[in-house]
Coordinates of C-alpha atoms in Angstrom, one line a residue:
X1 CA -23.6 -17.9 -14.6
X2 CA -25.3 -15.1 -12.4
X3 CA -23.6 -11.4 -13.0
X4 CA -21.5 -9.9 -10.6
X5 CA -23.0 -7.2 -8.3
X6 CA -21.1 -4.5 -7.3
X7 CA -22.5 -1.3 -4.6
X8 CA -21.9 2.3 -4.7
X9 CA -20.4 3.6 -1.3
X10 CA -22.5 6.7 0.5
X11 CA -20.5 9.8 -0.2
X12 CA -24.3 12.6 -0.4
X13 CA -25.1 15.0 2.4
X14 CA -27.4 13.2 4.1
X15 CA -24.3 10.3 5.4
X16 CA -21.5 10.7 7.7
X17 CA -18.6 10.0 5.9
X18 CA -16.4 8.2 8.9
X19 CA -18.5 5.4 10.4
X20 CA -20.6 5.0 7.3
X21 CA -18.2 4.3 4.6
X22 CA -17.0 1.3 6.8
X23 CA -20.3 0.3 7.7
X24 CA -21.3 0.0 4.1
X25 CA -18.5 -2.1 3.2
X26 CA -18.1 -4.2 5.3
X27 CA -22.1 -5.0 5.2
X28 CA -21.8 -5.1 1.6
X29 CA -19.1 -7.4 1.8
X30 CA -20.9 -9.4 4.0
X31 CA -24.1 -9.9 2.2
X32 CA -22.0 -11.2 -1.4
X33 CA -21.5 -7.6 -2.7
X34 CA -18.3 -8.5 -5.0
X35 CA -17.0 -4.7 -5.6
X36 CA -17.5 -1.2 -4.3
X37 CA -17.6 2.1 -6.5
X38 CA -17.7 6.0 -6.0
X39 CA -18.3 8.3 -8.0
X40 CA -17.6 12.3 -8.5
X41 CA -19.2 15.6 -8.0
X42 CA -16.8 18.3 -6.8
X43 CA -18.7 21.3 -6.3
X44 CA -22.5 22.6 -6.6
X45 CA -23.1 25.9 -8.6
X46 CA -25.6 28.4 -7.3
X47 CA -26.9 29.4 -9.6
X48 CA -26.1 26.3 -12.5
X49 CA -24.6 27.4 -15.6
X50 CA -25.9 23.9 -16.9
X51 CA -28.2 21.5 -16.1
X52 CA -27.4 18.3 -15.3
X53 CA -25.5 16.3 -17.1
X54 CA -25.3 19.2 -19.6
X55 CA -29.5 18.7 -20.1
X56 CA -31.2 21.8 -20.3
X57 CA -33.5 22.6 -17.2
X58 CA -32.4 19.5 -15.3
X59 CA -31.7 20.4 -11.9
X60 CA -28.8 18.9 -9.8
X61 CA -30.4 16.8 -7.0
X62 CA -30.1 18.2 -3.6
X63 CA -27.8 15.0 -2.1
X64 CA -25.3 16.5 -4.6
X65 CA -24.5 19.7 -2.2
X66 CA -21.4 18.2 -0.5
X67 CA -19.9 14.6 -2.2
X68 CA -17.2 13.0 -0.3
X69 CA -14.0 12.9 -2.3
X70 CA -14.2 9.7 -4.3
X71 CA -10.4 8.7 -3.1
X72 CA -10.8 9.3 0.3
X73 CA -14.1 7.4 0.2
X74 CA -12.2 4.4 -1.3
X75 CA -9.4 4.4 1.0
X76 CA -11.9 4.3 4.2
X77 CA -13.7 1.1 2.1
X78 CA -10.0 -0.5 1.6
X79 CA -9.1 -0.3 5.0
X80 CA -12.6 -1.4 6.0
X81 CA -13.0 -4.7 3.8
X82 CA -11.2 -7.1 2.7
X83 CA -11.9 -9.1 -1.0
X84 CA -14.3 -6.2 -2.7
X85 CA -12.8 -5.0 -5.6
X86 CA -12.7 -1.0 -5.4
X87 CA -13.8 0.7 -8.3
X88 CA -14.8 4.8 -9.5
X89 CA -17.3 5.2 -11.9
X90 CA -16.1 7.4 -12.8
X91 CA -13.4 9.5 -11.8
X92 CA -13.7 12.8 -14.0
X93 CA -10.1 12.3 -15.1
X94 CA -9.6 16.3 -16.2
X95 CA -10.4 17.7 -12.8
X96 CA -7.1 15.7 -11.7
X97 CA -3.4 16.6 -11.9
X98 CA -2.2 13.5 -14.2
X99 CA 1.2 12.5 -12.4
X100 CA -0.5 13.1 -8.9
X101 CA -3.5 11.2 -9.9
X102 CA -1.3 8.4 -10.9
X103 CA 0.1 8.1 -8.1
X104 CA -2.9 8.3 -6.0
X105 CA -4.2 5.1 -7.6
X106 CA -1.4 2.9 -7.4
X107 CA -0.6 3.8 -4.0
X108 CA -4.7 2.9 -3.2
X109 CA -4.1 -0.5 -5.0
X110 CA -0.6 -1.7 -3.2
X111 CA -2.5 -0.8 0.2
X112 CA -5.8 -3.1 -0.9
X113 CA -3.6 -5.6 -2.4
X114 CA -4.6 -5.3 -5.7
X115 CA -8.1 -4.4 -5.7
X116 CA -8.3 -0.8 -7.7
X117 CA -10.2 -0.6 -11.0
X118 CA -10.1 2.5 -12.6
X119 CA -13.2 4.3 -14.6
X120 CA -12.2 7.2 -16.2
X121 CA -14.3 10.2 -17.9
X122 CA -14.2 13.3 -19.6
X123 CA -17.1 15.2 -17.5
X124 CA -19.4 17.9 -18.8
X125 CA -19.2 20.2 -15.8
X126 CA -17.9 23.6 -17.0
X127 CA -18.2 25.1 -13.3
X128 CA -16.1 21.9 -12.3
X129 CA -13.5 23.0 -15.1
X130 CA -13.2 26.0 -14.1
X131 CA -12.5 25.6 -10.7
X132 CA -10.4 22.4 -10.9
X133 CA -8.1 24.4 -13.0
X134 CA -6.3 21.9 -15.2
X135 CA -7.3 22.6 -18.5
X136 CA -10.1 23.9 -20.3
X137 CA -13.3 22.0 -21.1
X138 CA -12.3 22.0 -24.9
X139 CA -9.0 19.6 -24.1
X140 CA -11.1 17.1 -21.7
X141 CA -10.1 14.3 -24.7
X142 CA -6.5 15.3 -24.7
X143 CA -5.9 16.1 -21.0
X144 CA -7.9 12.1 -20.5
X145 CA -5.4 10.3 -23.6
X146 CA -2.5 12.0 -21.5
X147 CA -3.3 10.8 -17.8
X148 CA -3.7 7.6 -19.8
X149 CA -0.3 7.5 -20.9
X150 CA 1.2 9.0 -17.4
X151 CA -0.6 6.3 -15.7
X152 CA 0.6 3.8 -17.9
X153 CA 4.4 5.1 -17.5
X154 CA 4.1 5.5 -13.3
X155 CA 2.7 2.4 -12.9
X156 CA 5.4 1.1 -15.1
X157 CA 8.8 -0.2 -14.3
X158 CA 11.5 2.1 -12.7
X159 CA 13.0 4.7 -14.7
X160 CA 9.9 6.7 -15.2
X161 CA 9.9 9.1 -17.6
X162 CA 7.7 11.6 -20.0
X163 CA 6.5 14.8 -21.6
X164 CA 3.3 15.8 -22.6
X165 CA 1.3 19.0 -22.9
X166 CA 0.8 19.1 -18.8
X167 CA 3.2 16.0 -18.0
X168 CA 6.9 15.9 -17.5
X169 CA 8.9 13.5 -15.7
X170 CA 12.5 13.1 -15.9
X171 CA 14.0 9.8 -15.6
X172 CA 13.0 9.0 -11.8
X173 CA 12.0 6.3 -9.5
X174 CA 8.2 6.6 -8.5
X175 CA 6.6 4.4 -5.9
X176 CA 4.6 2.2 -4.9
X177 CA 3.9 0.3 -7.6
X178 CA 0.4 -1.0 -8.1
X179 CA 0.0 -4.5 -6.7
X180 CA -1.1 -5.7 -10.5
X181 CA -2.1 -4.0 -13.7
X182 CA -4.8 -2.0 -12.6
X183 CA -7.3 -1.9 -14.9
X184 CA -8.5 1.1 -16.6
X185 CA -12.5 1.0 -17.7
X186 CA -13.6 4.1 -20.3
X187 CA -17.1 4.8 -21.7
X188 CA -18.1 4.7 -25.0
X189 CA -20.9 7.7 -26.0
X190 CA -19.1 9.0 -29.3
X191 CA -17.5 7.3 -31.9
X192 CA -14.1 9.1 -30.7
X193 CA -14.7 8.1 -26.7
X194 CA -15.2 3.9 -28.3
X195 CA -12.2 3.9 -30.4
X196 CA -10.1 5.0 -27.0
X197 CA -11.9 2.2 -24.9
X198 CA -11.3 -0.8 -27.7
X199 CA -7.6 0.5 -28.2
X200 CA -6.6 1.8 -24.7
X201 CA -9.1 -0.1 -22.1
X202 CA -9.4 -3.4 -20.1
X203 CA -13.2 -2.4 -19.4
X204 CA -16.4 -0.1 -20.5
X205 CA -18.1 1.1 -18.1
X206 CA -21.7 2.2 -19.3
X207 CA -25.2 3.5 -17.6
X208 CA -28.3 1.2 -17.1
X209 CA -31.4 3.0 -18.3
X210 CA -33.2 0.3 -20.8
X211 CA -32.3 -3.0 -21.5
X212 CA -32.8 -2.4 -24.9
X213 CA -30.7 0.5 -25.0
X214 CA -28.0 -1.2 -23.1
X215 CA -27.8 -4.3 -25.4
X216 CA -27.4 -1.9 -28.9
X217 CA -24.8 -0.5 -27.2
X218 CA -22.7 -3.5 -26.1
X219 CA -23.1 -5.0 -29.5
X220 CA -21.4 -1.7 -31.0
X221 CA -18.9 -1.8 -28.7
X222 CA -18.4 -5.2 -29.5
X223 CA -18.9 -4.7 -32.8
X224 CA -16.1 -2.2 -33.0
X225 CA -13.5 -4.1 -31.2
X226 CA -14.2 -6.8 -33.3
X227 CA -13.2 -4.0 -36.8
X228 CA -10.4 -2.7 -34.7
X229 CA -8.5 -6.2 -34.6
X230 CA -8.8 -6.9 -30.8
X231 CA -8.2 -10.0 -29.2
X232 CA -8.1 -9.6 -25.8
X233 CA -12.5 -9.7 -24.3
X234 CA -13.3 -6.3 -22.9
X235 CA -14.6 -6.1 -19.9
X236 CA -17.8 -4.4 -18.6
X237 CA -19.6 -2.9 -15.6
X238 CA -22.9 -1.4 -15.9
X239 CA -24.0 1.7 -13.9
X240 CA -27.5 1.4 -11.7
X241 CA -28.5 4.7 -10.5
X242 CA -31.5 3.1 -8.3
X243 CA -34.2 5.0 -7.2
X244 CA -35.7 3.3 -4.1
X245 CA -38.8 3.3 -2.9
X246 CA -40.7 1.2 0.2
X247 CA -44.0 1.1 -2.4
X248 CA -44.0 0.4 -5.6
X249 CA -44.0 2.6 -8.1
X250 CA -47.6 2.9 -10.0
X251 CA -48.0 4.4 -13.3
X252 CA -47.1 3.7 -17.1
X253 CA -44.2 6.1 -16.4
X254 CA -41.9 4.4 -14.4
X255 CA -38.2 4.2 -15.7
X256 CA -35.8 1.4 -15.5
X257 CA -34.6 1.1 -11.6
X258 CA -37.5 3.1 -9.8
X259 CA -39.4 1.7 -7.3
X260 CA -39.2 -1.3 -4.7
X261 CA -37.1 -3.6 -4.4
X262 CA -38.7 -6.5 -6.5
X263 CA -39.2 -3.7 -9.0
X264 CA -35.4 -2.9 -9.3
X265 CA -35.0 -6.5 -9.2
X266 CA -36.8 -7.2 -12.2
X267 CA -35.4 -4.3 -14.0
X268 CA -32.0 -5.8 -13.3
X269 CA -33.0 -9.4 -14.6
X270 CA -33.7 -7.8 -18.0
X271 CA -30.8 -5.7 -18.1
X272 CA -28.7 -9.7 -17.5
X273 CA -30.8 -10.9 -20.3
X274 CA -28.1 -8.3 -22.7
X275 CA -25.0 -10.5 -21.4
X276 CA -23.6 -7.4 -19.6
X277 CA -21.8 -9.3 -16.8
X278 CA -21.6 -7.2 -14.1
X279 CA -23.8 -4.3 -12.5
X280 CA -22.8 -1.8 -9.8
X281 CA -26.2 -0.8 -7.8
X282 CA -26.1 2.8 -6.4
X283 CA -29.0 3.2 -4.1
X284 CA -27.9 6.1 -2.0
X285 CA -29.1 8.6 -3.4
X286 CA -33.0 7.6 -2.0
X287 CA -32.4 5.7 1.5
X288 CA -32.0 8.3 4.4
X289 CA -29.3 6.7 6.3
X290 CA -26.5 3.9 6.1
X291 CA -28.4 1.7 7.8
X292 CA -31.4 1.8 5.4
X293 CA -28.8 1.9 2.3
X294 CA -27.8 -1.5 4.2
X295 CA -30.9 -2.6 4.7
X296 CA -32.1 -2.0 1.0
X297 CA -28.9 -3.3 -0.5
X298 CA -28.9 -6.8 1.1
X299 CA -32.6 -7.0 0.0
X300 CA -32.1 -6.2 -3.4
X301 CA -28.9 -8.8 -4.0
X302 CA -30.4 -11.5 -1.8
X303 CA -33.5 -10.9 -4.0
X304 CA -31.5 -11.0 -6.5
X305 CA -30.0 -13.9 -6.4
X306 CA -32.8 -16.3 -5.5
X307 CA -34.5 -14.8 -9.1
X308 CA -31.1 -16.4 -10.2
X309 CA -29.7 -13.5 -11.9

């Protein structure tokens, strides 16, 4: 059964947020594109405290200097298609007021008609702590295990109420109501972060950067689920941060997802070969405008699809 292919929305510098949100969707849609994803960045430090993703000496890539709002993104995708699931990987669930973001979501799903999934991380930002000014970096798991439960409450039958560390609701009604149970996807890098996805989460929702790498850590995850007692299958949709190129890439150094199209392509059959069964392709950070990201995207799933993955 070929996996499901999902397409990160433009939300860098170099696109115009209005007409090319839409445009992306609904071509996405169009070509067999089954969800669409953002993803979140809120600010870029000059100079970085950190490198990126917390890697020393990494630097941030330029298209990160200005990403759209992840929520404003989706709601221009919503009212733009039609059937494509919507989906952030990942919301950095810290940087967000719990009850407010809550609310945001469930309002975003009842207005698609059910199409919301929620990925959810802790971050590694300390600049994007700081100025979000929730709670400090060193309560990212306990500020994420609490939106968790306020979610669960607000999106919850009428009275709502609770108290946690940031959280209180008195016995109120809170509306809309999510269209359906919308489910919540978590990743799984420590031992802590993959006993919250097998006992809290309907998905996992990991990076792509080596089909071997990717298929050790879905049997873990498995693996725990399977020690923790679950019944219920998790769900699971792998991150593609593509790097495009019109050539292909030469060299013995190429990683997984760089270069042309039938080289991302082939990368992408062997990352199906681990049973993973779905992959969200982000290719925007490499084409120059929404209508190459178009372009590229219905090259790689048509591509795609007549290699049969």
């Amino acid at each position: 059964m070929p996996v499901k292919l999902g397409l990160g929305l433009p939300q860098m510098k170099q696109y115009d947020l209005g007409p090319d949100v839409a445009t992306v969707a609904r071509a996405a849609e169009q070509a067999g594109y089954e969800s669409l994803w953002v993803f979140e960045r809120i600010l870029f430090p000059e100079p970085a405290t950190q490198g990126l993703y917390n890697i020393p000496g990494l630097p941030w890539p330029d298209q990160y200097r200005g990403v759209a709002d992840p929520l404003v993104t989706l709601t221009l995708a919503a009212a733009a298609s039609e059937r494509a699931r919507l989906g952030t990987s990942v919301l950095v669930a810290p940087l967000h007021i719990p009850f407010q973001l809550a609310r945001s979501l469930a309002s975003l799903d009842a207005a698609s008609g059910g199409r919301v999934v929620a990925g959810l991380g802790t971050g590694w930002s300390l600049d994007e702590y700081a100025a979000a000014s929730v709670a400090p970096f060193e309560k990212r798991g306990a500020v994420l295990d609490e939106l968790l439960d306020v979610c669960a409450a607000v999106w919850g039958p009428d009275p709502v109420s609770y108290e946690g560390e940031l959280t209180t609701i008195a016995p109120s009604e809170v509306g809309p109501k999510p269209a359906r149970p919308i489910p919540v996807y978590l990743p799984a890098n420590s031992g802590r972060a993959t006993r919250r996805l097998v006992e809290r989460a309907d998905g996992w929702i990991p990076v792509a950067m080596g089909a071997e790498q990717l298929a050790d850590q879905w049997r873990k995850v498995r693996d725990a689920a399977a020690e923790s007692g679950r019944e219920r299958p998790i769900d699971v949709c792998a991150r593609v941060n593509a790097q495009y190129s019109p050539k292909p890439y030469e060299g013995d150094d190429r990683r997984a997802f760089q270069g042309s199209v039938a080289q991302i392509v082939e990368d992408l059959a062997a990352h199906a070969e681990t049973g993973v069964p779905e992959f969200l392709l982000d290719l925007q950070s490499t084409t120059r405008d929404a209508a190459e990201l178009v372009d590229v995207a219905t090259e790689v799933y048509e591509a795609a699809r007549a290699a049969g993955i």
